[in-house]
Amino acid sequence: MFIVFARIEDDKNITGFIFEKDQVEGLTLNPEETKLGIRSSSTRQVFYNKVKVHKSAILGARGEGFKIAMNALNVGRIKLSVAVTGAAKKAINYAVGYANERKQFKVPIASFGAIQYKLAEMATKTYVADAGNYRAGQNIEDHIARLENEGLSPQEAKLKGVEEYAIECAILKVFGSEVIQYATDEAVQIYGGMGFSAESAVEAFYRDARISRIYEGTNEINRLLLVKMILKKAMTGEIDMMTPAKSVVKELMSIPSFNAPSDAFFAQEKSVLQNLKKTILMVAGTAAQKLGDKLATEQEVTMNIANMIIEVYMLESALLKTEKLVLKDGAEMHDEKISICLNYLHHAVEEIRKNGKEALFAILEGDEQKMLLMGLKRFTKVQAVNLKEHRRNIAKKIIEENKYCFN
């Protein structure tokens, strides 16, 4: 079965077609490719030599191929994120299982701090990815239900429902694919020399993970795309970026607040999150103002902004999920998940600070640069915590359970 997108005559837009190979003439296939990973899947070149198809092969309506293709990508991106997050959990299971069995100096290597660090980081990133997947998935389902209640057909509601969350789908694709890359790499490292053997359980995991950053749109394309989509929504008035951006600039000129945060659960962390959002507004707003249309060609700056957006969305997802669990069951029941959130919070702050600094270095000079760098420092302040102990807390639970256990 083939799904192909092509232009009919002089149509402005492309059209989708669906047909089986034996229904057409002139279609030839090259031999199967020998690939680095996902070797059980079919990958081969397809050649069309004056292929004619019947009009009944049109997929959807004439000229609507681009919309179909884009929505297929949106769905594919969140599905990919869910799939690779599940694979990351399995990679952790293999890694901790091996770490508990493999003994060095008469003790399991799982008892060593360096191994516990790896397990905790793998689990942290996987938990955060899971939180983002469930958040976006529920948002999409809720939006589809609203559209159906407004009178749209189920098919149209699904198309528009997913399209509304195209930015989130791009974020999750990037994040999830980089989580599986990290998790499988660390799993091989925990296995040591055995992990490099084709006979080990994690060798194929490592190879198969690599394609995740390439298909459904490379991570570079998705990063550029998500910033472009946000700016487009701002230009069309769908979202208001200018008002909060101006508010952030005004705040930079004022004296910082020294009010103590409330004692509500995650109050301190939510305050940090709000400041990280201000950082994005400050950097993205400055980039848009200084570069204008040239921002599209300044891809390094766009990538910096994308990285900041991804970190904020994923951090917020993890905090929201954990907050719900704690309010339902109590903090003691989810102690390790709280450690995960604190561990990731500090990671996100560092990533946002680094990317914000790089972007400001690229677009500003002199006093203006100094002022916004001071703003960046102000908005990326975070309370010091003992991350080593939080990571050990996370790893202890995984080692005891001998598997990933933070669903």
Tab-separated table of N, CA and C in Angstrom, residues 193-305:
chain	number	residue	atom	x	y	z
A	193	GLY	N	31.650	-3.407	28.605
A	193	GLY	CA	32.059	-4.106	27.390
A	193	GLY	C	30.990	-5.051	26.874
A	194	MET	N	30.212	-5.633	27.770
A	194	MET	CA	29.130	-6.530	27.356
A	194	MET	C	28.086	-5.785	26.530
A	195	GLY	N	27.890	-4.516	26.821
A	195	GLY	CA	26.903	-3.730	26.086
A	195	GLY	C	27.284	-3.497	24.647
A	196	PHE	N	28.580	-3.598	24.356
A	196	PHE	CA	29.067	-3.383	22.990
A	196	PHE	C	28.934	-4.641	22.137
A	197	SER	N	28.603	-5.736	22.768
A	197	SER	CA	28.425	-7.001	22.048
A	197	SER	C	27.046	-7.063	21.410
A	198	ALA	N	26.992	-7.562	20.175
A	198	ALA	CA	25.706	-7.699	19.483
A	198	ALA	C	24.797	-8.695	20.182
A	199	GLU	N	25.345	-9.502	21.082
A	199	GLU	CA	24.549	-10.487	21.807
A	199	GLU	C	23.836	-9.884	23.013
A	200	SER	N	24.222	-8.677	23.422
A	200	SER	CA	23.605	-8.076	24.611
A	200	SER	C	22.217	-7.538	24.293
A	201	ALA	N	21.401	-7.430	25.328
A	201	ALA	CA	20.022	-6.965	25.150
A	201	ALA	C	19.952	-5.498	24.744
A	202	VAL	N	20.964	-4.712	25.133
A	202	VAL	CA	20.878	-3.263	24.915
A	202	VAL	C	21.513	-2.800	23.602
A	203	GLU	N	22.235	-3.691	22.923
A	203	GLU	CA	22.914	-3.280	21.684
A	203	GLU	C	21.913	-2.838	20.622
A	204	ALA	N	20.869	-3.638	20.407
A	204	ALA	CA	19.850	-3.283	19.409
A	204	ALA	C	19.074	-2.042	19.839
A	205	PHE	N	18.859	-1.884	21.145
A	205	PHE	CA	18.193	-0.682	21.664
A	205	PHE	C	18.956	0.569	21.232
A	206	TYR	N	20.267	0.504	21.393
A	206	TYR	CA	21.119	1.652	21.062
A	206	TYR	C	21.025	1.990	19.580
A	207	ARG	N	21.097	0.973	18.733
A	207	ARG	CA	21.036	1.206	17.284
A	207	ARG	C	19.654	1.705	16.859
A	208	ASP	N	18.623	1.082	17.396
A	208	ASP	CA	17.258	1.447	16.997
A	208	ASP	C	16.884	2.861	17.436
A	209	ALA	N	17.466	3.308	18.549
A	209	ALA	CA	17.127	4.636	19.081
A	209	ALA	C	17.566	5.760	18.153
A	210	ARG	N	18.610	5.517	17.362
A	210	ARG	CA	19.211	6.622	16.595
A	210	ARG	C	18.260	7.243	15.580
A	211	ILE	N	17.388	6.430	14.984
A	211	ILE	CA	16.474	6.951	13.958
A	211	ILE	C	15.449	7.919	14.542
A	212	SER	N	15.207	7.824	15.851
A	212	SER	CA	14.146	8.631	16.477
A	212	SER	C	14.367	10.128	16.312
A	213	ARG	N	15.615	10.547	16.232
A	213	ARG	CA	15.916	11.975	16.075
A	213	ARG	C	15.844	12.430	14.626
A	214	ILE	N	15.595	11.466	13.714
A	214	ILE	CA	15.585	11.777	12.282
A	214	ILE	C	14.184	11.733	11.687
A	215	TYR	N	13.450	10.615	11.916
A	215	TYR	CA	12.151	10.557	11.234
A	215	TYR	C	11.063	11.325	11.974
A	216	GLU	N	9.920	11.504	11.302
A	216	GLU	CA	8.853	12.431	11.729
A	216	GLU	C	9.368	13.873	11.773
A	217	GLY	N	10.330	14.176	10.909
A	217	GLY	CA	10.964	15.495	10.896
A	217	GLY	C	12.155	15.478	11.831
A	218	THR	N	13.328	15.840	11.340
A	218	THR	CA	14.511	15.840	12.209
A	218	THR	C	14.280	16.762	13.406
A	219	ASN	N	15.017	16.522	14.467
A	219	ASN	CA	14.853	17.361	15.656
A	219	ASN	C	15.205	18.816	15.381
A	220	GLU	N	16.129	19.033	14.461
A	220	GLU	CA	16.473	20.411	14.091
A	220	GLU	C	15.285	21.097	13.416
A	221	ILE	N	14.644	20.392	12.491
A	221	ILE	CA	13.469	20.945	11.807
A	221	ILE	C	12.344	21.198	12.800
A	222	ASN	N	12.113	20.266	13.712
A	222	ASN	CA	11.049	20.441	14.700
A	222	ASN	C	11.319	21.612	15.632
A	223	ARG	N	12.568	21.816	15.985
A	223	ARG	CA	12.914	22.973	16.819
A	223	ARG	C	12.611	24.283	16.084
A	224	LEU	N	13.046	24.366	14.839
A	224	LEU	CA	12.786	25.568	14.046
A	224	LEU	C	11.291	25.764	13.841
A	225	LEU	N	10.596	24.653	13.604
A	225	LEU	CA	9.167	24.704	13.317
A	225	LEU	C	8.354	25.188	14.505
A	226	LEU	N	8.671	24.700	15.696
A	226	LEU	CA	7.852	25.070	16.851
A	226	LEU	C	7.970	26.558	17.175
A	227	VAL	N	9.158	27.131	16.978
A	227	VAL	CA	9.316	28.581	17.185
A	227	VAL	C	8.554	29.346	16.113
A	228	LYS	N	8.646	28.876	14.877
A	228	LYS	CA	7.934	29.518	13.767
A	228	LYS	C	6.429	29.505	14.011
A	229	MET	N	5.896	28.375	14.496
A	229	MET	CA	4.454	28.265	14.750
A	229	MET	C	4.011	29.210	15.861
A	230	ILE	N	4.829	29.337	16.896
A	230	ILE	CA	4.490	30.245	17.998
A	230	ILE	C	4.487	31.691	17.519
A	231	LEU	N	5.509	32.075	16.768
A	231	LEU	CA	5.587	33.446	16.253
A	231	LEU	C	4.441	33.746	15.289
A	232	LYS	N	4.057	32.739	14.505
A	232	LYS	CA	2.932	32.914	13.578
A	232	LYS	C	1.639	33.157	14.348
A	233	LYS	N	1.437	32.413	15.429
A	233	LYS	CA	0.240	32.604	16.256
A	233	LYS	C	0.249	33.978	16.913
A	234	ALA	N	1.436	34.447	17.264
A	234	ALA	CA	1.544	35.786	17.853
A	234	ALA	C	1.220	36.858	16.822
A	235	MET	N	1.685	36.664	15.588
A	235	MET	CA	1.445	37.631	14.512
A	235	MET	C	-0.031	37.699	14.128
A	236	THR	N	-0.726	36.555	14.188
A	236	THR	CA	-2.147	36.515	13.810
A	236	THR	C	-3.075	36.838	14.980
A	237	GLY	N	-2.503	37.060	16.154
A	237	GLY	CA	-3.313	37.427	17.310
A	237	GLY	C	-3.914	36.262	18.061
A	238	GLU	N	-3.556	35.027	17.675
A	238	GLU	CA	-4.084	33.857	18.385
A	238	GLU	C	-3.559	33.806	19.814
A	239	ILE	N	-2.316	34.229	19.987
A	239	ILE	CA	-1.754	34.346	21.332
A	239	ILE	C	-1.139	35.729	21.472
A	240	ASP	N	-1.195	36.254	22.686
A	240	ASP	CA	-0.643	37.586	22.946
A	240	ASP	C	0.731	37.433	23.587
A	241	MET	N	1.765	37.731	22.832
A	241	MET	CA	3.121	37.684	23.374
A	241	MET	C	3.638	39.064	23.753
A	242	MET	N	3.134	40.089	23.067
A	242	MET	CA	3.681	41.430	23.256
A	242	MET	C	3.372	41.991	24.640
A	243	THR	N	2.128	41.808	25.104
A	243	THR	CA	1.751	42.356	26.412
A	243	THR	C	2.605	41.770	27.532
A	244	PRO	N	2.703	40.424	27.641
A	244	PRO	CA	3.575	39.884	28.695
A	244	PRO	C	5.048	40.203	28.477
A	245	ALA	N	5.487	40.313	27.216
A	245	ALA	CA	6.891	40.647	26.935
A	245	ALA	C	7.212	42.056	27.435
A	246	LYS	N	6.291	43.000	27.181
A	246	LYS	CA	6.475	44.372	27.665
A	246	LYS	C	6.477	44.407	29.189
A	247	SER	N	5.619	43.566	29.787
A	247	SER	CA	5.546	43.489	31.244
A	247	SER	C	6.865	42.998	31.836
A	248	VAL	N	7.495	42.057	31.145
A	248	VAL	CA	8.784	41.524	31.601
A	248	VAL	C	9.858	42.606	31.536
A	249	VAL	N	9.889	43.368	30.444
A	249	VAL	CA	10.862	44.459	30.297
A	249	VAL	C	10.666	45.491	31.404
A	250	LYS	N	9.410	45.789	31.703
A	250	LYS	CA	9.093	46.739	32.778
A	250	LYS	C	9.576	46.200	34.124
A	251	GLU	N	9.387	44.901	34.332
A	251	GLU	CA	9.818	44.273	35.587
A	251	GLU	C	11.334	44.348	35.753
A	252	LEU	N	12.048	44.256	34.631
A	252	LEU	CA	13.509	44.331	34.685
A	252	LEU	C	13.990	45.667	35.242
A	253	MET	N	13.196	46.707	35.012
A	253	MET	CA	13.565	48.054	35.458
A	253	MET	C	13.193	48.290	36.922
A	254	SER	N	12.435	47.365	37.504
A	254	SER	CA	11.954	47.557	38.872
A	254	SER	C	12.817	46.790	39.873
A	255	ILE	N	12.575	47.057	41.140
A	255	ILE	CA	13.303	46.369	42.211
A	255	ILE	C	12.736	44.958	42.357
A	256	PRO	N	13.587	43.937	42.457
A	256	PRO	CA	13.090	42.562	42.602
A	256	PRO	C	12.245	42.396	43.857
A	257	SER	N	11.278	41.500	43.783
A	257	SER	CA	10.439	41.204	44.940
A	257	SER	C	11.197	40.284	45.892
A	258	PHE	N	11.131	40.611	47.177
A	258	PHE	CA	11.779	39.770	48.192
A	258	PHE	C	10.740	39.071	49.061
A	259	ASN	N	9.498	39.026	48.560
A	259	ASN	CA	8.446	38.345	49.299
A	259	ASN	C	8.727	36.847	49.356
A	260	ALA	N	8.527	36.271	50.514
A	260	ALA	CA	8.714	34.823	50.654
A	260	ALA	C	7.564	34.106	49.956
A	261	PRO	N	7.858	33.038	49.216
A	261	PRO	CA	6.782	32.295	48.552
A	261	PRO	C	5.877	31.625	49.570
A	262	SER	N	4.668	31.296	49.176
A	262	SER	CA	3.730	30.643	50.084
A	262	SER	C	4.243	29.249	50.423
A	263	ASP	N	3.640	28.642	51.444
A	263	ASP	CA	4.064	27.298	51.843
A	263	ASP	C	3.256	26.218	51.135
A	264	ALA	N	2.512	26.602	50.089
A	264	ALA	CA	1.759	25.618	49.306
A	264	ALA	C	2.726	24.680	48.597
A	265	PHE	N	2.240	23.482	48.277
A	265	PHE	CA	3.100	22.485	47.643
A	265	PHE	C	3.629	23.000	46.312
A	266	PHE	N	4.908	22.862	46.089
A	266	PHE	CA	5.604	23.284	44.870
A	266	PHE	C	5.510	24.800	44.621
A	267	ALA	N	5.232	25.591	45.658
A	267	ALA	CA	5.124	27.049	45.475
A	267	ALA	C	6.445	27.633	44.982
A	268	GLN	N	7.541	27.205	45.594
A	268	GLN	CA	8.869	27.691	45.197
A	268	GLN	C	9.177	27.303	43.754
A	269	GLU	N	8.854	26.060	43.413
A	269	GLU	CA	9.139	25.547	42.073
A	269	GLU	C	8.284	26.247	41.017
A	270	LYS	N	7.037	26.531	41.363
A	270	LYS	CA	6.154	27.248	40.428
A	270	LYS	C	6.641	28.674	40.206
A	271	SER	N	7.191	29.269	41.251
A	271	SER	CA	7.748	30.618	41.125
A	271	SER	C	8.944	30.611	40.165
A	272	VAL	N	9.786	29.595	40.286
A	272	VAL	CA	10.922	29.446	39.365
A	272	VAL	C	10.414	29.257	37.944
A	273	LEU	N	9.392	28.423	37.790
A	273	LEU	CA	8.810	28.160	36.468
A	273	LEU	C	8.303	29.447	35.826
A	274	GLN	N	7.618	30.277	36.604
A	274	GLN	CA	7.113	31.546	36.068
A	274	GLN	C	8.256	32.448	35.613
A	275	ASN	N	9.331	32.443	36.366
A	275	ASN	CA	10.492	33.249	35.976
A	275	ASN	C	11.155	32.711	34.708
A	276	LEU	N	11.142	31.398	34.545
A	276	LEU	CA	11.702	30.803	33.325
A	276	LEU	C	10.870	31.195	32.107
A	277	LYS	N	9.564	31.282	32.292
A	277	LYS	CA	8.692	31.739	31.198
A	277	LYS	C	9.006	33.194	30.845
A	278	LYS	N	9.284	33.987	31.865
A	278	LYS	CA	9.664	35.388	31.621
A	278	LYS	C	10.979	35.460	30.837
A	279	THR	N	11.875	34.537	31.136
A	279	THR	CA	13.152	34.489	30.413
A	279	THR	C	12.922	34.259	28.929
A	280	ILE	N	12.019	33.339	28.611
A	280	ILE	CA	11.704	33.062	27.202
A	280	ILE	C	11.120	34.302	26.536
A	281	LEU	N	10.185	34.948	27.206
A	281	LEU	CA	9.576	36.159	26.647
A	281	LEU	C	10.631	37.239	26.411
A	282	MET	N	11.540	37.364	27.352
A	282	MET	CA	12.592	38.376	27.233
A	282	MET	C	13.503	38.079	26.037
A	283	VAL	N	13.958	36.841	25.927
A	283	VAL	CA	14.900	36.474	24.862
A	283	VAL	C	14.206	36.431	23.505
A	284	ALA	N	13.051	35.757	23.440
A	284	ALA	CA	12.335	35.639	22.160
A	284	ALA	C	11.844	37.001	21.683
A	285	GLY	N	11.342	37.816	22.625
A	285	GLY	CA	10.868	39.152	22.262
A	285	GLY	C	11.990	40.025	21.732
A	286	THR	N	13.148	39.946	22.376
A	286	THR	CA	14.310	40.719	21.926
A	286	THR	C	14.772	40.251	20.552
A	287	ALA	N	14.793	38.922	20.357
A	287	ALA	CA	15.218	38.365	19.062
A	287	ALA	C	14.286	38.804	17.942
A	288	ALA	N	12.977	38.748	18.207
A	288	ALA	CA	12.001	39.150	17.188
A	288	ALA	C	12.124	40.636	16.872
A	289	GLN	N	12.356	41.437	17.913
A	289	GLN	CA	12.470	42.887	17.728
A	289	GLN	C	13.750	43.259	16.976
A	290	LYS	N	14.859	42.645	17.337
A	290	LYS	CA	16.153	43.003	16.752
A	290	LYS	C	16.364	42.402	15.363
A	291	LEU	N	15.889	41.177	15.177
A	291	LEU	CA	16.177	40.472	13.926
A	291	LEU	C	15.044	40.540	12.919
A	292	GLY	N	13.803	40.693	13.401
A	292	GLY	CA	12.659	40.757	12.486
A	292	GLY	C	12.589	39.534	11.594
A	293	ASP	N	12.438	39.749	10.292
A	293	ASP	CA	12.352	38.642	9.331
A	293	ASP	C	13.650	37.839	9.251
A	294	LYS	N	14.760	38.443	9.673
A	294	LYS	CA	16.053	37.745	9.617
A	294	LYS	C	16.141	36.603	10.633
A	295	LEU	N	15.210	36.578	11.588
A	295	LEU	CA	15.224	35.513	12.594
A	295	LEU	C	15.136	34.137	11.941
A	296	ALA	N	14.419	34.067	10.818
A	296	ALA	CA	14.262	32.788	10.109
A	296	ALA	C	15.599	32.238	9.626
A	297	THR	N	16.540	33.130	9.321
A	297	THR	CA	17.853	32.675	8.834
A	297	THR	C	18.881	32.560	9.961
A	298	GLU	N	18.546	33.115	11.116
A	298	GLU	CA	19.436	32.993	12.279
A	298	GLU	C	19.035	31.732	13.053
A	299	GLN	N	19.316	30.585	12.447
A	299	GLN	CA	18.809	29.327	12.990
A	299	GLN	C	19.396	28.981	14.354
A	300	GLU	N	20.627	29.414	14.608
A	300	GLU	CA	21.218	29.113	15.910
A	300	GLU	C	20.424	29.781	17.035
A	301	VAL	N	20.011	31.024	16.811
A	301	VAL	CA	19.223	31.747	17.811
A	301	VAL	C	17.847	31.099	17.964
A	302	THR	N	17.249	30.730	16.838
A	302	THR	CA	15.943	30.060	16.877
A	302	THR	C	16.032	28.760	17.665
A	303	MET	N	17.120	28.019	17.475
A	303	MET	CA	17.308	26.761	18.205
A	303	MET	C	17.470	27.021	19.703
A	304	ASN	N	18.169	28.094	20.059
A	304	ASN	CA	18.290	28.462	21.471
A	304	ASN	C	16.915	28.692	22.085
A	305	ILE	N	16.088	29.456	21.382
A	305	ILE	CA	14.738	29.755	21.873
A	305	ILE	C	13.915	28.476	21.979
